Amino acid sequence: MGVFEDMREAGVEANTVTYNTLIAACANARKHEKAMGVFEDMREAEVKADTVTYSTLITACANAGKHEEAMGVFEDMREAGVKPDTVTYTLAINLLWCLAKYDSAVLEAERVFTNVLFKENGSTQLVYKLDLHDQTSGSAQSLVIIWLAKLAEHLPSHSTPGTELTIITGYGKHSKVLGASSVRAGVVDLLRTLESPFMTPSHNKGCLSAPIGEVQQWLKLIRAKSKADVGFVEDMLSILRQTHS
């Protein structure tokens, strides 16, 4: 912050990059209030905030456990006409999940990341390997629910023996603590809550797999236990709410 003050004293005007750098420094130091303070200075100086500005602020608030405040930043971003990018959406969906707004998280994930579920753009063929590497914990769990619901509707009644469904989470290779992947932890917790047949194969700690036949039987069981004809997504969210209530 000292450099910033020196710039001001020297009459050098700060631009968007300057403010973004300061906000990021505050976020990395887990000083979200200072980050918000820099943002207010940015507004007063009439320097235009961009996608990076808002994404960094959301991260700063979320890291401080200020999820409602972070969602407020996301709404401010939309009102300001700044278009969220993929990173911003994963952060926003994660916030909705943390706030137990599962329906909203799933709806937003399906709207933004539908392409992840299919083999290619415009295709109706679902992937048998769901890659969640670029997701946050909340957006990953939302996508797993959407994917499973679509599989329940579209899986063939007879599949090739040995065919497996796989969810790729990574295992925290690039985390500060090896194996500490929030995406993996969230997905594992979700699948355990849903009593799914997905397991971690011994040869790859970064994914979860299950035979397609077992997944079909499990999904049928979830459907059979449902008290209303509300669809697979709502069936799974209902189980989630009951467990976390």
PDB file of N, CA and C in Angstrom, residues 2-62:
ATOM      1  N   GLY A   2       2.103   1.122   0.509  1.00  0.00           N
ATOM      2  CA  GLY A   2       3.007   2.258   0.551  1.00  0.00           C
ATOM      3  C   GLY A   2       3.326   2.788  -0.829  1.00  0.00           C
ATOM      4  N   VAL A   3       3.506   1.890  -1.786  1.00  0.00           N
ATOM      5  CA  VAL A   3       3.798   2.287  -3.168  1.00  0.00           C
ATOM      6  C   VAL A   3       2.635   3.088  -3.732  1.00  0.00           C
ATOM      7  N   PHE A   4       1.412   2.660  -3.394  1.00  0.00           N
ATOM      8  CA  PHE A   4       0.213   3.341  -3.867  1.00  0.00           C
ATOM      9  C   PHE A   4       0.178   4.779  -3.348  1.00  0.00           C
ATOM     10  N   GLU A   5       0.509   4.947  -2.070  1.00  0.00           N
ATOM     11  CA  GLU A   5       0.532   6.291  -1.485  1.00  0.00           C
ATOM     12  C   GLU A   5       1.622   7.145  -2.139  1.00  0.00           C
ATOM     13  N   ASP A   6       2.761   6.519  -2.412  1.00  0.00           N
ATOM     14  CA  ASP A   6       3.850   7.240  -3.080  1.00  0.00           C
ATOM     15  C   ASP A   6       3.411   7.717  -4.463  1.00  0.00           C
ATOM     16  N   MET A   7       2.659   6.862  -5.164  1.00  0.00           N
ATOM     17  CA  MET A   7       2.152   7.226  -6.491  1.00  0.00           C
ATOM     18  C   MET A   7       1.234   8.437  -6.396  1.00  0.00           C
ATOM     19  N   ARG A   8       0.360   8.401  -5.398  1.00  0.00           N
ATOM     20  CA  ARG A   8      -0.574   9.510  -5.212  1.00  0.00           C
ATOM     21  C   ARG A   8       0.173  10.820  -4.948  1.00  0.00           C
ATOM     22  N   GLU A   9       1.157  10.734  -4.052  1.00  0.00           N
ATOM     23  CA  GLU A   9       1.922  11.931  -3.696  1.00  0.00           C
ATOM     24  C   GLU A   9       2.695  12.477  -4.892  1.00  0.00           C
ATOM     25  N   ALA A  10       3.093  11.558  -5.782  1.00  0.00           N
ATOM     26  CA  ALA A  10       3.843  11.976  -6.968  1.00  0.00           C
ATOM     27  C   ALA A  10       2.917  12.453  -8.088  1.00  0.00           C
ATOM     28  N   GLY A  11       1.607  12.385  -7.830  1.00  0.00           N
ATOM     29  CA  GLY A  11       0.642  12.841  -8.826  1.00  0.00           C
ATOM     30  C   GLY A  11       0.384  11.845  -9.934  1.00  0.00           C
ATOM     31  N   VAL A  12       0.793  10.592  -9.714  1.00  0.00           N
ATOM     32  CA  VAL A  12       0.558   9.547 -10.719  1.00  0.00           C
ATOM     33  C   VAL A  12      -0.829   8.956 -10.491  1.00  0.00           C
ATOM     34  N   GLU A  13      -1.656   8.976 -11.511  1.00  0.00           N
ATOM     35  CA  GLU A  13      -3.018   8.466 -11.375  1.00  0.00           C
ATOM     36  C   GLU A  13      -3.038   6.940 -11.474  1.00  0.00           C
ATOM     37  N   ALA A  14      -3.732   6.335 -10.532  1.00  0.00           N
ATOM     38  CA  ALA A  14      -3.875   4.877 -10.550  1.00  0.00           C
ATOM     39  C   ALA A  14      -4.933   4.482 -11.577  1.00  0.00           C
ATOM     40  N   ASN A  15      -4.711   3.371 -12.258  1.00  0.00           N
ATOM     41  CA  ASN A  15      -5.691   2.876 -13.225  1.00  0.00           C
ATOM     42  C   ASN A  15      -6.295   1.560 -12.731  1.00  0.00           C
ATOM     43  N   THR A  16      -7.055   0.912 -13.573  1.00  0.00           N
ATOM     44  CA  THR A  16      -7.731  -0.332 -13.186  1.00  0.00           C
ATOM     45  C   THR A  16      -6.736  -1.399 -12.745  1.00  0.00           C
ATOM     46  N   VAL A  17      -5.646  -1.522 -13.483  1.00  0.00           N
ATOM     47  CA  VAL A  17      -4.634  -2.533 -13.148  1.00  0.00           C
ATOM     48  C   VAL A  17      -4.033  -2.257 -11.770  1.00  0.00           C
ATOM     49  N   THR A  18      -3.775  -0.992 -11.484  1.00  0.00           N
ATOM     50  CA  THR A  18      -3.204  -0.620 -10.185  1.00  0.00           C
ATOM     51  C   THR A  18      -4.133  -1.034  -9.052  1.00  0.00           C
ATOM     52  N   TYR A  19      -5.396  -0.670  -9.192  1.00  0.00           N
ATOM     53  CA  TYR A  19      -6.366  -1.008  -8.142  1.00  0.00           C
ATOM     54  C   TYR A  19      -6.554  -2.523  -8.024  1.00  0.00           C
ATOM     55  N   ASN A  20      -6.595  -3.204  -9.158  1.00  0.00           N
ATOM     56  CA  ASN A  20      -6.751  -4.664  -9.119  1.00  0.00           C
ATOM     57  C   ASN A  20      -5.592  -5.326  -8.382  1.00  0.00           C
ATOM     58  N   THR A  21      -4.395  -4.788  -8.603  1.00  0.00           N
ATOM     59  CA  THR A  21      -3.210  -5.329  -7.934  1.00  0.00           C
ATOM     60  C   THR A  21      -3.311  -5.141  -6.421  1.00  0.00           C
ATOM     61  N   LEU A  22      -3.782  -3.971  -6.009  1.00  0.00           N
ATOM     62  CA  LEU A  22      -3.937  -3.688  -4.578  1.00  0.00           C
ATOM     63  C   LEU A  22      -5.019  -4.573  -3.952  1.00  0.00           C
ATOM     64  N   ILE A  23      -6.123  -4.717  -4.659  1.00  0.00           N
ATOM     65  CA  ILE A  23      -7.219  -5.560  -4.152  1.00  0.00           C
ATOM     66  C   ILE A  23      -6.752  -7.007  -4.021  1.00  0.00           C
ATOM     67  N   ALA A  24      -5.996  -7.471  -5.015  1.00  0.00           N
ATOM     68  CA  ALA A  24      -5.477  -8.845  -4.980  1.00  0.00           C
ATOM     69  C   ALA A  24      -4.516  -9.034  -3.812  1.00  0.00           C
ATOM     70  N   ALA A  25      -3.691  -8.019  -3.553  1.00  0.00           N
ATOM     71  CA  ALA A  25      -2.744  -8.103  -2.435  1.00  0.00           C
ATOM     72  C   ALA A  25      -3.499  -8.228  -1.109  1.00  0.00           C
ATOM     73  N   CYS A  26      -4.573  -7.462  -0.973  1.00  0.00           N
ATOM     74  CA  CYS A  26      -5.392  -7.533   0.246  1.00  0.00           C
ATOM     75  C   CYS A  26      -6.081  -8.896   0.354  1.00  0.00           C
ATOM     76  N   ALA A  27      -6.572  -9.381  -0.782  1.00  0.00           N
ATOM     77  CA  ALA A  27      -7.253 -10.683  -0.793  1.00  0.00           C
ATOM     78  C   ALA A  27      -6.289 -11.794  -0.405  1.00  0.00           C
ATOM     79  N   ASN A  28      -5.086 -11.750  -0.952  1.00  0.00           N
ATOM     80  CA  ASN A  28      -4.086 -12.778  -0.641  1.00  0.00           C
ATOM     81  C   ASN A  28      -3.671 -12.745   0.824  1.00  0.00           C
ATOM     82  N   ALA A  29      -3.744 -11.546   1.415  1.00  0.00           N
ATOM     83  CA  ALA A  29      -3.406 -11.401   2.836  1.00  0.00           C
ATOM     84  C   ALA A  29      -4.628 -11.663   3.723  1.00  0.00           C
ATOM     85  N   ARG A  30      -5.733 -12.060   3.087  1.00  0.00           N
ATOM     86  CA  ARG A  30      -7.004 -12.331   3.780  1.00  0.00           C
ATOM     87  C   ARG A  30      -7.484 -11.117   4.579  1.00  0.00           C
ATOM     88  N   LYS A  31      -7.363  -9.962   3.956  1.00  0.00           N
ATOM     89  CA  LYS A  31      -7.834  -8.714   4.562  1.00  0.00           C
ATOM     90  C   LYS A  31      -8.959  -8.170   3.679  1.00  0.00           C
ATOM     91  N   HIS A  32     -10.116  -8.804   3.805  1.00  0.00           N
ATOM     92  CA  HIS A  32     -11.206  -8.476   2.891  1.00  0.00           C
ATOM     93  C   HIS A  32     -11.737  -7.062   3.104  1.00  0.00           C
ATOM     94  N   GLU A  33     -11.706  -6.567   4.342  1.00  0.00           N
ATOM     95  CA  GLU A  33     -12.193  -5.211   4.597  1.00  0.00           C
ATOM     96  C   GLU A  33     -11.312  -4.175   3.900  1.00  0.00           C
ATOM     97  N   LYS A  34     -10.005  -4.426   3.907  1.00  0.00           N
ATOM     98  CA  LYS A  34      -9.100  -3.518   3.203  1.00  0.00           C
ATOM     99  C   LYS A  34      -9.341  -3.594   1.698  1.00  0.00           C
ATOM    100  N   ALA A  35      -9.615  -4.807   1.212  1.00  0.00           N
ATOM    101  CA  ALA A  35      -9.903  -4.978  -0.217  1.00  0.00           C
ATOM    102  C   ALA A  35     -11.135  -4.168  -0.603  1.00  0.00           C
ATOM    103  N   MET A  36     -12.168  -4.235   0.239  1.00  0.00           N
ATOM    104  CA  MET A  36     -13.387  -3.475  -0.032  1.00  0.00           C
ATOM    105  C   MET A  36     -13.116  -1.973   0.068  1.00  0.00           C
ATOM    106  N   GLY A  37     -12.216  -1.597   0.973  1.00  0.00           N
ATOM    107  CA  GLY A  37     -11.849  -0.191   1.104  1.00  0.00           C
ATOM    108  C   GLY A  37     -11.165   0.334  -0.147  1.00  0.00           C
ATOM    109  N   VAL A  38     -10.270  -0.480  -0.702  1.00  0.00           N
ATOM    110  CA  VAL A  38      -9.592  -0.094  -1.948  1.00  0.00           C
ATOM    111  C   VAL A  38     -10.613   0.042  -3.076  1.00  0.00           C
ATOM    112  N   PHE A  39     -11.591  -0.857  -3.076  1.00  0.00           N
ATOM    113  CA  PHE A  39     -12.638  -0.809  -4.103  1.00  0.00           C
ATOM    114  C   PHE A  39     -13.446   0.487  -3.996  1.00  0.00           C
ATOM    115  N   GLU A  40     -13.740   0.899  -2.769  1.00  0.00           N
ATOM    116  CA  GLU A  40     -14.466   2.157  -2.572  1.00  0.00           C
ATOM    117  C   GLU A  40     -13.633   3.336  -3.070  1.00  0.00           C
ATOM    118  N   ASP A  41     -12.326   3.297  -2.791  1.00  0.00           N
ATOM    119  CA  ASP A  41     -11.430   4.342  -3.307  1.00  0.00           C
ATOM    120  C   ASP A  41     -11.463   4.365  -4.834  1.00  0.00           C
ATOM    121  N   MET A  42     -11.513   3.176  -5.402  1.00  0.00           N
ATOM    122  CA  MET A  42     -11.547   3.032  -6.862  1.00  0.00           C
ATOM    123  C   MET A  42     -12.802   3.692  -7.436  1.00  0.00           C
ATOM    124  N   ARG A  43     -13.919   3.470  -6.761  1.00  0.00           N
ATOM    125  CA  ARG A  43     -15.176   4.071  -7.198  1.00  0.00           C
ATOM    126  C   ARG A  43     -15.130   5.597  -7.085  1.00  0.00           C
ATOM    127  N   GLU A  44     -14.614   6.062  -5.955  1.00  0.00           N
ATOM    128  CA  GLU A  44     -14.538   7.507  -5.736  1.00  0.00           C
ATOM    129  C   GLU A  44     -13.635   8.177  -6.768  1.00  0.00           C
ATOM    130  N   ALA A  45     -12.596   7.443  -7.187  1.00  0.00           N
ATOM    131  CA  ALA A  45     -11.676   7.984  -8.192  1.00  0.00           C
ATOM    132  C   ALA A  45     -12.241   7.836  -9.608  1.00  0.00           C
ATOM    133  N   GLU A  46     -13.430   7.192  -9.696  1.00  0.00           N
ATOM    134  CA  GLU A  46     -14.113   6.966 -10.976  1.00  0.00           C
ATOM    135  C   GLU A  46     -13.252   6.160 -11.949  1.00  0.00           C
ATOM    136  N   VAL A  47     -12.531   5.195 -11.371  1.00  0.00           N
ATOM    137  CA  VAL A  47     -11.764   4.255 -12.188  1.00  0.00           C
ATOM    138  C   VAL A  47     -12.654   3.044 -12.441  1.00  0.00           C
ATOM    139  N   LYS A  48     -12.760   2.635 -13.677  1.00  0.00           N
ATOM    140  CA  LYS A  48     -13.686   1.569 -14.049  1.00  0.00           C
ATOM    141  C   LYS A  48     -13.211   0.204 -13.545  1.00  0.00           C
ATOM    142  N   ALA A  49     -14.096  -0.477 -12.835  1.00  0.00           N
ATOM    143  CA  ALA A  49     -13.803  -1.839 -12.372  1.00  0.00           C
ATOM    144  C   ALA A  49     -14.083  -2.822 -13.502  1.00  0.00           C
ATOM    145  N   ASP A  50     -13.311  -3.904 -13.559  1.00  0.00           N
ATOM    146  CA  ASP A  50     -13.526  -4.913 -14.595  1.00  0.00           C
ATOM    147  C   ASP A  50     -13.816  -6.273 -13.962  1.00  0.00           C
ATOM    148  N   THR A  51     -13.848  -7.307 -14.781  1.00  0.00           N
ATOM    149  CA  THR A  51     -14.160  -8.658 -14.300  1.00  0.00           C
ATOM    150  C   THR A  51     -13.173  -9.115 -13.235  1.00  0.00           C
ATOM    151  N   VAL A  52     -11.901  -8.791 -13.437  1.00  0.00           N
ATOM    152  CA  VAL A  52     -10.870  -9.185 -12.468  1.00  0.00           C
ATOM    153  C   VAL A  52     -11.126  -8.511 -11.120  1.00  0.00           C
ATOM    154  N   THR A  53     -11.505  -7.250 -11.158  1.00  0.00           N
ATOM    155  CA  THR A  53     -11.796  -6.511  -9.921  1.00  0.00           C
ATOM    156  C   THR A  53     -12.844  -7.241  -9.095  1.00  0.00           C
ATOM    157  N   TYR A  54     -13.969  -7.530  -9.734  1.00  0.00           N
ATOM    158  CA  TYR A  54     -15.086  -8.140  -9.011  1.00  0.00           C
ATOM    159  C   TYR A  54     -14.778  -9.577  -8.582  1.00  0.00           C
ATOM    160  N   SER A  55     -14.127 -10.334  -9.450  1.00  0.00           N
ATOM    161  CA  SER A  55     -13.794 -11.720  -9.096  1.00  0.00           C
ATOM    162  C   SER A  55     -12.870 -11.764  -7.885  1.00  0.00           C
ATOM    163  N   THR A  56     -11.913 -10.848  -7.850  1.00  0.00           N
ATOM    164  CA  THR A  56     -10.976 -10.805  -6.725  1.00  0.00           C
ATOM    165  C   THR A  56     -11.682 -10.390  -5.442  1.00  0.00           C
ATOM    166  N   LEU A  57     -12.603  -9.446  -5.550  1.00  0.00           N
ATOM    167  CA  LEU A  57     -13.377  -9.025  -4.376  1.00  0.00           C
ATOM    168  C   LEU A  57     -14.249 -10.163  -3.847  1.00  0.00           C
ATOM    169  N   ILE A  58     -14.862 -10.892  -4.766  1.00  0.00           N
ATOM    170  CA  ILE A  58     -15.693 -12.035  -4.364  1.00  0.00           C
ATOM    171  C   ILE A  58     -14.841 -13.055  -3.617  1.00  0.00           C
ATOM    172  N   THR A  59     -13.655 -13.319  -4.146  1.00  0.00           N
ATOM    173  CA  THR A  59     -12.743 -14.263  -3.498  1.00  0.00           C
ATOM    174  C   THR A  59     -12.342 -13.772  -2.112  1.00  0.00           C
ATOM    175  N   ALA A  60     -12.040 -12.480  -2.008  1.00  0.00           N
ATOM    176  CA  ALA A  60     -11.631 -11.901  -0.723  1.00  0.00           C
ATOM    177  C   ALA A  60     -12.727 -12.068   0.325  1.00  0.00           C
ATOM    178  N   CYS A  61     -13.962 -11.773  -0.064  1.00  0.00           N
ATOM    179  CA  CYS A  61     -15.090 -11.901   0.871  1.00  0.00           C
ATOM    180  C   CYS A  61     -15.357 -13.361   1.223  1.00  0.00           C
ATOM    181  N   ALA A  62     -15.312 -14.220   0.215  1.00  0.00           N
ATOM    182  CA  ALA A  62     -15.580 -15.644   0.442  1.00  0.00           C
ATOM    183  C   ALA A  62     -14.536 -16.256   1.371  1.00  0.00           C
TER     184      ALA A  62
END
